Amino acid sequence: MSGEVLEADLRDAARVLVDRGRLRAEAEPELYRAAVKGQASLAGLFRSELGWTFEVLEVAQLVRLHKRRVDVPGDRGPSVTRGGGRPVLLSQEALVLVCLVCEQLWRRPRLSVRELMQALAQVCAEEATSGGLPRVQWVAGEGTSKQEARWHRQNLVDALQVLEAEGSVEADSDLERVVMDEDADLVVTASRDRLAARFSSLSPALLGLDALPPQEHAAALSTASLLDPMTPEPDQTASLEERRLQALRRLVDDPGVDPFDEQTPGTAYLHTLAGRERGLALLASLGLGVTVRRDWWEVTNPSGLGTAMDFPNGRRMERQAALALLAHLSERGRTGSVVHVGDVVELLEEVRAVMPNWAAGHKAQLPALARAAISELAAARLLVPVVGETEQWQATPGVHLWRVRVAHAARGAAGPEPGEASGAEPAEGDA
């Protein structure tokens, strides 16, 4: 890498593209114009350092980044927020419905939800007997309860909300009405130009996905051309270029990276002098912060732009519980600690013994608060699930890169204000 750093507005656009994969003219006009103007610099950076394709579609008023990653994280994917709560990953049926909705709206870009439901039910019924598609039933009837029908409608609404959030479709009313009222109707309008831009892989038919087992689909969809092997031979060693791309992609995608977590013989790429310098230069180009240890890279986004992970900032009780757990795990001698839900509940009880007014509303639901705290740290890669065990997580070296300061409420006060009970800041690193 030449070491050239992107201009400030291009760094902002690049971070949003890394997180969302797209920039829309109506949603982020300034970033969109900057990306169109600086498309040569952005395309060169993404192509040379990450092997990703940058595309400007002015007809669709869309800038698109086609990301590839063979080691796809299993806990990520399209998500929706229901009732102002935490984002929920789409169910398998909702993901199938995303594809089917796109197919129907490509044929008819303007449909009422009733017409869309009828078309989807017909397509699913034809394939359900062979197991190709799930059977959907939008209203209660013979063999379908009201709860089951509502679940199917919720999956459809989740699929439409994901497409609406990315700007591919637009509804003329609140989609949540469809979940609550089976007779509710509204009109959905699609942009065919943006639907066409959703494809990031080669045609699944040309890739022969039907003949491949599911565990090999990610590798097949990540291939750049049909001439590339779908899966490497068992004795085939990954080239230095492949190791570099895989390591750098993880750096820009993940909040925490183990530099030794590389399934190849020899020295791990990020642990080499060249790999370390290349990784630091790329993160600096994107305007990301990084703290480096021999056994861990912790990547942060000081601006908060272009990332869904804003830990440790936040005023929610779950964040405060996560900070209390982080303070406990960051103590000396806890490297590689295994975390159980029961242990976290005991920790929260100890915190409440010191500050009785804290989390008073969760007094009877501490196990749920403990799981939410664990989920917050897992999203930041400070905890990882223990392989083969349920509800067990292991602390990563990243917990030692944070300092947590707890601010107790003044004597006689009703209790700590949300967001003032605790705070965290990155500890100093060597990068």
Coordinates of C-alpha atoms in Angstrom, one line a residue:
M1 CA 0.0 0.0 0.0
S2 CA 1.3 3.5 -0.9
G3 CA 0.3 4.9 2.5
E4 CA -1.9 7.5 0.9
V5 CA -4.7 8.5 3.3
L6 CA -8.2 9.3 2.0
E7 CA -9.6 12.8 2.4
A8 CA -11.9 13.3 5.4
D9 CA -15.2 13.2 3.4
L10 CA -14.0 10.1 1.5
R11 CA -13.1 8.4 4.8
D12 CA -16.6 9.1 6.1
A13 CA -18.1 7.7 2.9
A14 CA -15.8 4.6 3.0
R15 CA -16.8 3.8 6.6
V16 CA -20.5 3.9 5.8
L17 CA -19.9 1.7 2.7
V18 CA -17.9 -0.8 4.8
D19 CA -20.8 -1.1 7.3
R20 CA -23.9 -0.9 5.0
G21 CA -22.5 -1.7 1.5
R22 CA -24.4 1.3 -0.1
L23 CA -24.9 5.0 -0.1
R24 CA -28.2 6.6 -1.3
A25 CA -28.5 10.1 -2.7
E26 CA -31.7 10.9 -0.8
A27 CA -30.5 9.5 2.5
E28 CA -26.8 10.8 2.6
P29 CA -26.6 13.5 -0.1
E30 CA -23.2 14.9 1.0
L31 CA -21.5 11.5 1.4
Y32 CA -23.1 10.3 -1.9
R33 CA -21.7 13.4 -3.8
A34 CA -18.3 12.9 -2.2
A35 CA -18.2 9.2 -3.1
V36 CA -19.2 10.0 -6.7
K37 CA -16.6 12.7 -7.0
G38 CA -13.9 10.6 -5.4
Q39 CA -14.9 7.3 -7.0
A40 CA -11.4 6.7 -8.5
S41 CA -9.7 6.9 -5.1
L42 CA -12.3 4.8 -3.3
A43 CA -12.4 2.1 -6.0
G44 CA -8.6 1.9 -6.0
L45 CA -8.4 1.5 -2.2
F46 CA -11.1 -1.2 -2.0
R47 CA -9.8 -3.1 -5.0
S48 CA -6.1 -3.1 -4.0
E49 CA -6.4 -3.6 -0.2
L50 CA -9.6 -5.7 0.2
G51 CA -10.4 -7.1 -3.2
W52 CA -13.9 -5.5 -3.1
T53 CA -15.7 -4.0 -6.1
F54 CA -16.8 -0.3 -5.8
E55 CA -19.6 0.7 -8.1
V56 CA -21.4 4.0 -8.9
L57 CA -24.9 3.7 -10.3
E58 CA -26.0 7.2 -11.0
V59 CA -29.2 6.1 -12.7
A60 CA -30.3 4.5 -9.4
Q61 CA -28.7 7.3 -7.4
L62 CA -26.7 4.6 -5.6
V63 CA -23.1 3.9 -4.7
R64 CA -22.5 0.2 -4.0
L65 CA -19.7 -1.7 -2.4
H66 CA -19.7 -5.4 -3.2
K67 CA -18.0 -7.1 -0.3
R68 CA -16.6 -10.6 -0.3
R69 CA -15.7 -12.7 2.7
V70 CA -15.4 -16.5 2.8
D71 CA -15.3 -16.8 6.6
V72 CA -18.8 -15.3 7.0
P73 CA -19.6 -14.4 10.7
G74 CA -22.4 -16.7 11.8
D75 CA -24.1 -14.1 14.1
R76 CA -24.5 -11.4 11.6
G77 CA -26.9 -10.6 8.8
P78 CA -29.9 -8.4 8.0
S79 CA -31.7 -7.2 11.1
V80 CA -34.7 -5.2 12.1
T81 CA -35.6 -3.2 15.2
R82 CA -39.0 -3.9 16.7
G83 CA -40.6 -1.5 19.2
G84 CA -37.4 0.4 19.8
G85 CA -35.6 -2.6 21.2
R86 CA -32.5 -4.4 20.2
P87 CA -32.0 -5.3 16.5
V88 CA -33.3 -8.8 15.8
L89 CA -31.7 -11.0 13.1
L90 CA -34.1 -12.0 10.3
S91 CA -35.4 -15.6 10.6
Q92 CA -34.7 -18.1 7.9
E93 CA -38.2 -17.7 6.5
A94 CA -37.8 -13.9 6.4
L95 CA -34.6 -14.2 4.4
V96 CA -36.3 -16.4 1.9
L97 CA -39.2 -13.9 1.7
V98 CA -36.7 -11.1 0.9
C99 CA -35.7 -13.0 -2.2
L100 CA -39.2 -13.8 -3.2
V101 CA -40.4 -10.2 -2.7
C102 CA -37.6 -9.0 -4.9
E103 CA -38.6 -11.4 -7.6
Q104 CA -42.3 -10.3 -7.5
L105 CA -41.5 -6.6 -7.4
W106 CA -39.1 -7.0 -10.3
R107 CA -41.9 -8.3 -12.4
R108 CA -44.5 -5.7 -11.1
P109 CA -42.7 -2.7 -9.4
R110 CA -46.0 -1.6 -7.8
L111 CA -48.1 -4.0 -5.8
S112 CA -50.5 -3.9 -2.9
V113 CA -49.6 -6.0 0.1
R114 CA -52.6 -8.2 -0.5
E115 CA -51.5 -8.9 -4.1
L116 CA -48.0 -9.5 -2.9
M117 CA -49.2 -12.0 -0.3
Q118 CA -51.3 -13.8 -2.8
A119 CA -48.4 -14.2 -5.2
L120 CA -46.0 -15.3 -2.5
A121 CA -48.4 -17.9 -1.1
Q122 CA -48.9 -19.3 -4.6
V123 CA -45.1 -19.6 -5.3
C124 CA -44.5 -21.2 -1.9
A125 CA -47.3 -23.7 -2.2
E126 CA -45.9 -24.9 -5.5
E127 CA -42.4 -25.6 -3.9
A128 CA -43.5 -26.5 -0.4
T129 CA -44.3 -30.1 -1.2
S130 CA -40.7 -30.7 -2.4
G131 CA -39.2 -28.8 0.5
G132 CA -37.8 -26.1 -1.8
L133 CA -39.7 -23.2 0.0
P134 CA -41.6 -22.9 3.3
R135 CA -45.4 -22.9 3.2
V136 CA -46.8 -19.5 4.3
Q137 CA -50.3 -18.8 5.6
W138 CA -51.2 -15.2 6.1
V139 CA -54.5 -15.6 7.8
A140 CA -55.8 -18.1 10.4
G141 CA -57.6 -21.0 8.9
E142 CA -57.7 -24.8 8.8
G143 CA -54.5 -26.1 10.3
T144 CA -53.2 -22.5 11.0
S145 CA -53.6 -20.7 14.3
K146 CA -53.9 -17.0 14.7
Q147 CA -50.4 -16.9 16.3
E148 CA -48.8 -18.8 13.4
A149 CA -50.5 -16.6 10.8
R150 CA -49.2 -13.5 12.7
W151 CA -45.7 -15.0 12.7
H152 CA -45.8 -15.4 8.9
R153 CA -47.0 -11.8 8.5
Q154 CA -44.2 -10.6 10.9
N155 CA -41.6 -12.4 8.7
L156 CA -43.1 -10.7 5.6
V157 CA -43.0 -7.3 7.3
D158 CA -39.4 -7.9 8.4
A159 CA -38.4 -8.7 4.8
L160 CA -40.1 -5.5 3.5
Q161 CA -38.6 -3.4 6.3
V162 CA -35.1 -4.5 5.3
L163 CA -35.7 -3.7 1.7
E164 CA -37.3 -0.3 2.7
A165 CA -34.3 0.5 4.9
E166 CA -31.9 0.0 2.1
G167 CA -34.0 2.1 -0.3
S168 CA -35.0 -0.7 -2.7
V169 CA -38.8 -0.4 -1.9
E170 CA -41.1 2.2 -0.4
A171 CA -44.4 1.6 1.4
D172 CA -47.2 4.2 1.5
S173 CA -48.0 3.5 5.1
D174 CA -46.7 1.9 8.3
L175 CA -45.8 -1.8 7.6
E176 CA -46.4 -2.8 11.2
R177 CA -50.1 -2.5 10.5
V178 CA -49.9 -5.7 8.4
V179 CA -48.7 -7.6 11.5
M180 CA -51.5 -6.4 13.8
D181 CA -54.4 -6.4 11.2
E182 CA -54.7 -9.2 8.7
D183 CA -57.1 -7.0 6.7
A184 CA -54.7 -4.1 6.5
D185 CA -53.6 -3.1 3.0
L186 CA -51.1 -0.7 1.6
V187 CA -49.0 -0.3 -1.5
V188 CA -45.4 -1.2 -2.0
T189 CA -43.4 0.5 -4.8
A190 CA -40.0 -0.8 -5.9
S191 CA -37.0 0.7 -7.7
R192 CA -36.0 -1.8 -10.4
D193 CA -32.6 -0.1 -10.8
R194 CA -31.8 -0.7 -7.1
L195 CA -33.2 -4.2 -7.2
A196 CA -30.8 -5.0 -10.0
A197 CA -28.0 -3.6 -7.9
R198 CA -28.6 -6.1 -5.1
F199 CA -26.6 -8.9 -6.8
S200 CA -23.1 -9.2 -5.5
S201 CA -22.3 -12.7 -6.6
L202 CA -22.3 -14.6 -9.8
S203 CA -25.5 -16.3 -10.8
P204 CA -26.3 -19.1 -8.3
A205 CA -27.4 -21.2 -11.3
L206 CA -24.0 -20.9 -12.9
L207 CA -22.3 -21.6 -9.6
G208 CA -24.1 -24.9 -9.3
L209 CA -25.2 -24.3 -5.7
D210 CA -27.8 -27.1 -5.9
A211 CA -25.0 -29.6 -6.2
L212 CA -23.0 -28.2 -3.3
P213 CA -23.5 -28.9 0.4
P214 CA -24.7 -25.8 2.4
Q215 CA -21.4 -25.4 4.2
E216 CA -19.7 -24.7 0.9
H217 CA -22.2 -22.1 -0.4
A218 CA -20.3 -19.1 1.2
A219 CA -17.1 -20.1 -0.6
A220 CA -18.9 -20.5 -3.9
L221 CA -20.7 -17.2 -3.6
S222 CA -17.5 -15.4 -2.7
T223 CA -15.6 -16.6 -5.8
A224 CA -14.7 -13.8 -8.3
S225 CA -15.1 -15.8 -11.4
L226 CA -16.2 -19.2 -12.6
L227 CA -12.6 -20.1 -13.4
D228 CA -11.7 -20.0 -9.7
P229 CA -11.9 -23.2 -7.7
M230 CA -15.1 -23.3 -5.6
T231 CA -13.3 -24.9 -2.7
P232 CA -9.5 -25.4 -2.2
E233 CA -8.1 -28.9 -2.1
P234 CA -7.2 -30.2 1.3
D235 CA -3.5 -30.0 0.6
Q236 CA -3.6 -26.6 -1.1
T237 CA -1.9 -23.9 0.8
A238 CA -3.4 -20.4 0.7
S239 CA -1.3 -17.9 -1.1
L240 CA 0.1 -14.8 0.6
E241 CA -2.4 -12.7 -1.3
E242 CA -5.3 -14.8 -0.1
R243 CA -4.1 -14.6 3.5
R244 CA -3.6 -10.8 3.2
L245 CA -7.1 -10.2 1.9
Q246 CA -8.7 -12.4 4.5
A247 CA -6.8 -10.7 7.4
L248 CA -7.5 -7.2 6.2
R249 CA -11.2 -7.9 5.5
R250 CA -11.5 -9.1 9.1
L251 CA -9.8 -5.9 10.4
V252 CA -12.3 -3.6 8.7
D253 CA -15.3 -5.8 9.5
D254 CA -14.7 -6.9 13.0
P255 CA -14.3 -4.8 16.2
G256 CA -11.8 -7.3 17.6
V257 CA -9.4 -9.6 15.7
D258 CA -7.1 -12.4 17.0
P259 CA -3.9 -12.1 14.8
F260 CA -3.1 -15.8 15.3
D261 CA -6.6 -17.0 14.3
E262 CA -5.4 -18.1 10.9
Q263 CA -5.9 -21.6 9.6
T264 CA -2.7 -21.7 7.6
P265 CA 0.8 -23.0 8.4
G266 CA 3.6 -20.6 9.2
T267 CA 3.6 -17.2 10.7
A268 CA 0.1 -15.5 10.8
Y269 CA 0.0 -12.6 8.4
L270 CA -0.9 -9.9 10.9
H271 CA 2.0 -11.0 13.1
T272 CA 4.5 -10.3 10.4
L273 CA 6.1 -6.9 10.1
A274 CA 4.7 -6.3 6.6
G275 CA 1.2 -7.5 7.7
R276 CA 1.2 -5.3 10.7
E277 CA 2.2 -2.2 8.7
R278 CA -0.3 -2.9 6.0
G279 CA -3.1 -3.4 8.5
L280 CA -2.3 -0.2 10.3
A281 CA -2.0 1.8 7.1
L282 CA -5.4 0.6 5.8
L283 CA -7.2 1.4 9.1
A284 CA -5.6 4.8 9.1
S285 CA -6.8 5.4 5.5
L286 CA -10.4 4.6 6.6
G287 CA -10.1 6.9 9.7
L288 CA -10.5 4.0 12.1
G289 CA -8.7 3.8 15.5
V290 CA -6.8 0.7 16.5
T291 CA -5.1 -0.6 19.6
V292 CA -2.6 -3.4 19.0
R293 CA -1.2 -6.1 21.3
R294 CA 0.8 -9.1 20.3
D295 CA -2.4 -11.3 20.8
W296 CA -5.2 -8.9 19.8
W297 CA -6.2 -6.0 17.5
E298 CA -9.0 -3.8 18.9
V299 CA -10.6 -1.6 16.2
T300 CA -12.8 1.4 17.1
N301 CA -14.6 4.1 15.2
P302 CA -14.1 7.4 16.9
S303 CA -16.6 9.2 14.8
G304 CA -19.4 6.6 15.2
L305 CA -20.2 7.0 11.5
G306 CA -20.8 3.9 9.5
T307 CA -21.1 1.4 12.4
A308 CA -23.9 -0.2 14.2
M309 CA -21.7 -1.0 17.2
D310 CA -21.5 2.1 19.5
F311 CA -20.4 0.3 22.7
P312 CA -19.3 1.4 25.2
N313 CA -21.4 4.6 24.8
G314 CA -25.1 4.4 25.6
R315 CA -27.6 5.1 28.3
R316 CA -29.4 1.8 28.3
M317 CA -29.3 -0.5 31.4
E318 CA -27.9 -3.3 29.3
R319 CA -24.9 -1.2 28.4
Q320 CA -24.3 -0.4 32.1
A321 CA -24.5 -4.0 33.0
A322 CA -22.1 -4.8 30.2
L323 CA -19.6 -2.3 31.6
A324 CA -19.9 -3.8 35.0
L325 CA -19.1 -7.2 33.5
L326 CA -16.2 -5.7 31.5
A327 CA -14.7 -4.1 34.6
H328 CA -14.8 -7.5 36.3
L329 CA -13.2 -9.3 33.3
S330 CA -10.5 -6.7 32.8
E331 CA -9.0 -7.4 36.2
R332 CA -5.6 -9.1 36.2
G333 CA -5.5 -12.9 36.2
R334 CA -8.8 -13.3 34.3
T335 CA -7.3 -13.9 30.8
G336 CA -9.4 -16.5 29.0
S337 CA -12.0 -16.5 31.8
V338 CA -15.1 -18.6 31.0
V339 CA -18.4 -16.7 31.6
H340 CA -21.6 -18.3 32.7
V341 CA -25.0 -16.6 33.0
G342 CA -25.1 -17.5 36.7
D343 CA -21.7 -15.9 37.3
V344 CA -22.9 -12.6 35.7
V345 CA -26.1 -12.7 37.8
E346 CA -24.0 -13.0 41.0
L347 CA -21.9 -10.0 39.8
L348 CA -25.0 -7.9 39.1
E349 CA -26.3 -8.8 42.6
E350 CA -23.0 -7.6 44.1
V351 CA -23.3 -4.3 42.2
R352 CA -26.9 -3.9 43.4
A353 CA -25.7 -4.5 47.0
V354 CA -23.5 -1.4 46.6
M355 CA -26.0 0.7 44.6
P356 CA -29.5 -0.7 45.5
N357 CA -31.3 1.8 43.2
W358 CA -29.4 0.7 40.2
A359 CA -31.3 -1.6 37.9
A360 CA -34.2 -1.6 40.3
G361 CA -36.7 -2.4 37.5
H362 CA -34.7 -5.5 36.6
K363 CA -34.5 -6.9 40.2
A364 CA -36.6 -9.9 39.3
Q365 CA -35.1 -10.2 35.8
L366 CA -31.4 -10.3 36.5
P367 CA -30.8 -13.4 34.3
A368 CA -32.3 -11.6 31.3
L369 CA -30.2 -8.5 32.1
A370 CA -27.1 -10.8 32.4
R371 CA -27.7 -12.3 29.0
A372 CA -28.2 -8.8 27.5
A373 CA -24.9 -7.7 29.0
I374 CA -23.1 -10.8 27.6
S375 CA -24.7 -10.1 24.2
E376 CA -23.3 -6.5 24.3
L377 CA -19.7 -7.7 25.0
A378 CA -20.1 -10.5 22.4
A379 CA -21.1 -8.0 19.7
A380 CA -17.8 -6.1 20.5
R381 CA -15.8 -9.4 20.3
L382 CA -14.9 -9.1 23.9
L383 CA -16.6 -12.4 24.6
V384 CA -16.8 -15.4 22.2
P385 CA -19.0 -18.5 22.5
V386 CA -17.3 -21.6 23.8
V387 CA -17.4 -24.2 21.1
G388 CA -19.6 -27.2 21.9
E389 CA -21.1 -25.5 25.0
T390 CA -24.4 -23.7 25.6
E391 CA -24.5 -20.4 27.4
Q392 CA -20.8 -20.3 28.0
W393 CA -18.5 -17.6 26.7
Q394 CA -14.8 -17.0 26.9
A395 CA -13.2 -13.6 27.4
T396 CA -10.8 -12.5 24.7
P397 CA -7.6 -10.4 25.2
G398 CA -9.6 -7.4 24.1
V399 CA -11.1 -7.0 27.6
H400 CA -7.7 -5.8 28.8
L401 CA -7.7 -2.9 26.4
W402 CA -10.5 -1.1 28.3
R403 CA -10.6 0.8 31.5
V404 CA -13.9 1.1 33.3
R405 CA -14.7 3.9 35.8
V406 CA -17.8 3.6 38.0
A407 CA -19.2 6.8 39.2
H408 CA -21.3 6.2 42.3
A409 CA -24.4 8.4 43.1
A410 CA -24.0 11.0 45.7
R411 CA -25.2 10.2 49.2
G412 CA -28.9 10.8 49.6
A413 CA -29.5 10.8 45.9
A414 CA -32.3 8.7 44.5
G415 CA -29.8 6.7 42.4
P416 CA -27.4 7.0 39.5
E417 CA -28.7 8.7 36.4
P418 CA -28.6 6.4 33.3
G419 CA -25.3 6.9 31.5
E420 CA -23.6 8.3 34.6
A421 CA -23.3 5.0 36.5
S422 CA -20.3 3.9 34.5
G423 CA -18.1 4.7 31.6
A424 CA -15.3 3.2 29.6
E425 CA -12.4 4.4 27.5
P426 CA -9.8 2.5 25.5
A427 CA -6.6 1.8 27.4
E428 CA -3.3 2.7 25.8
G429 CA -1.9 0.4 23.2
D430 CA 1.3 0.1 21.2
A431 CA -0.1 1.3 17.9

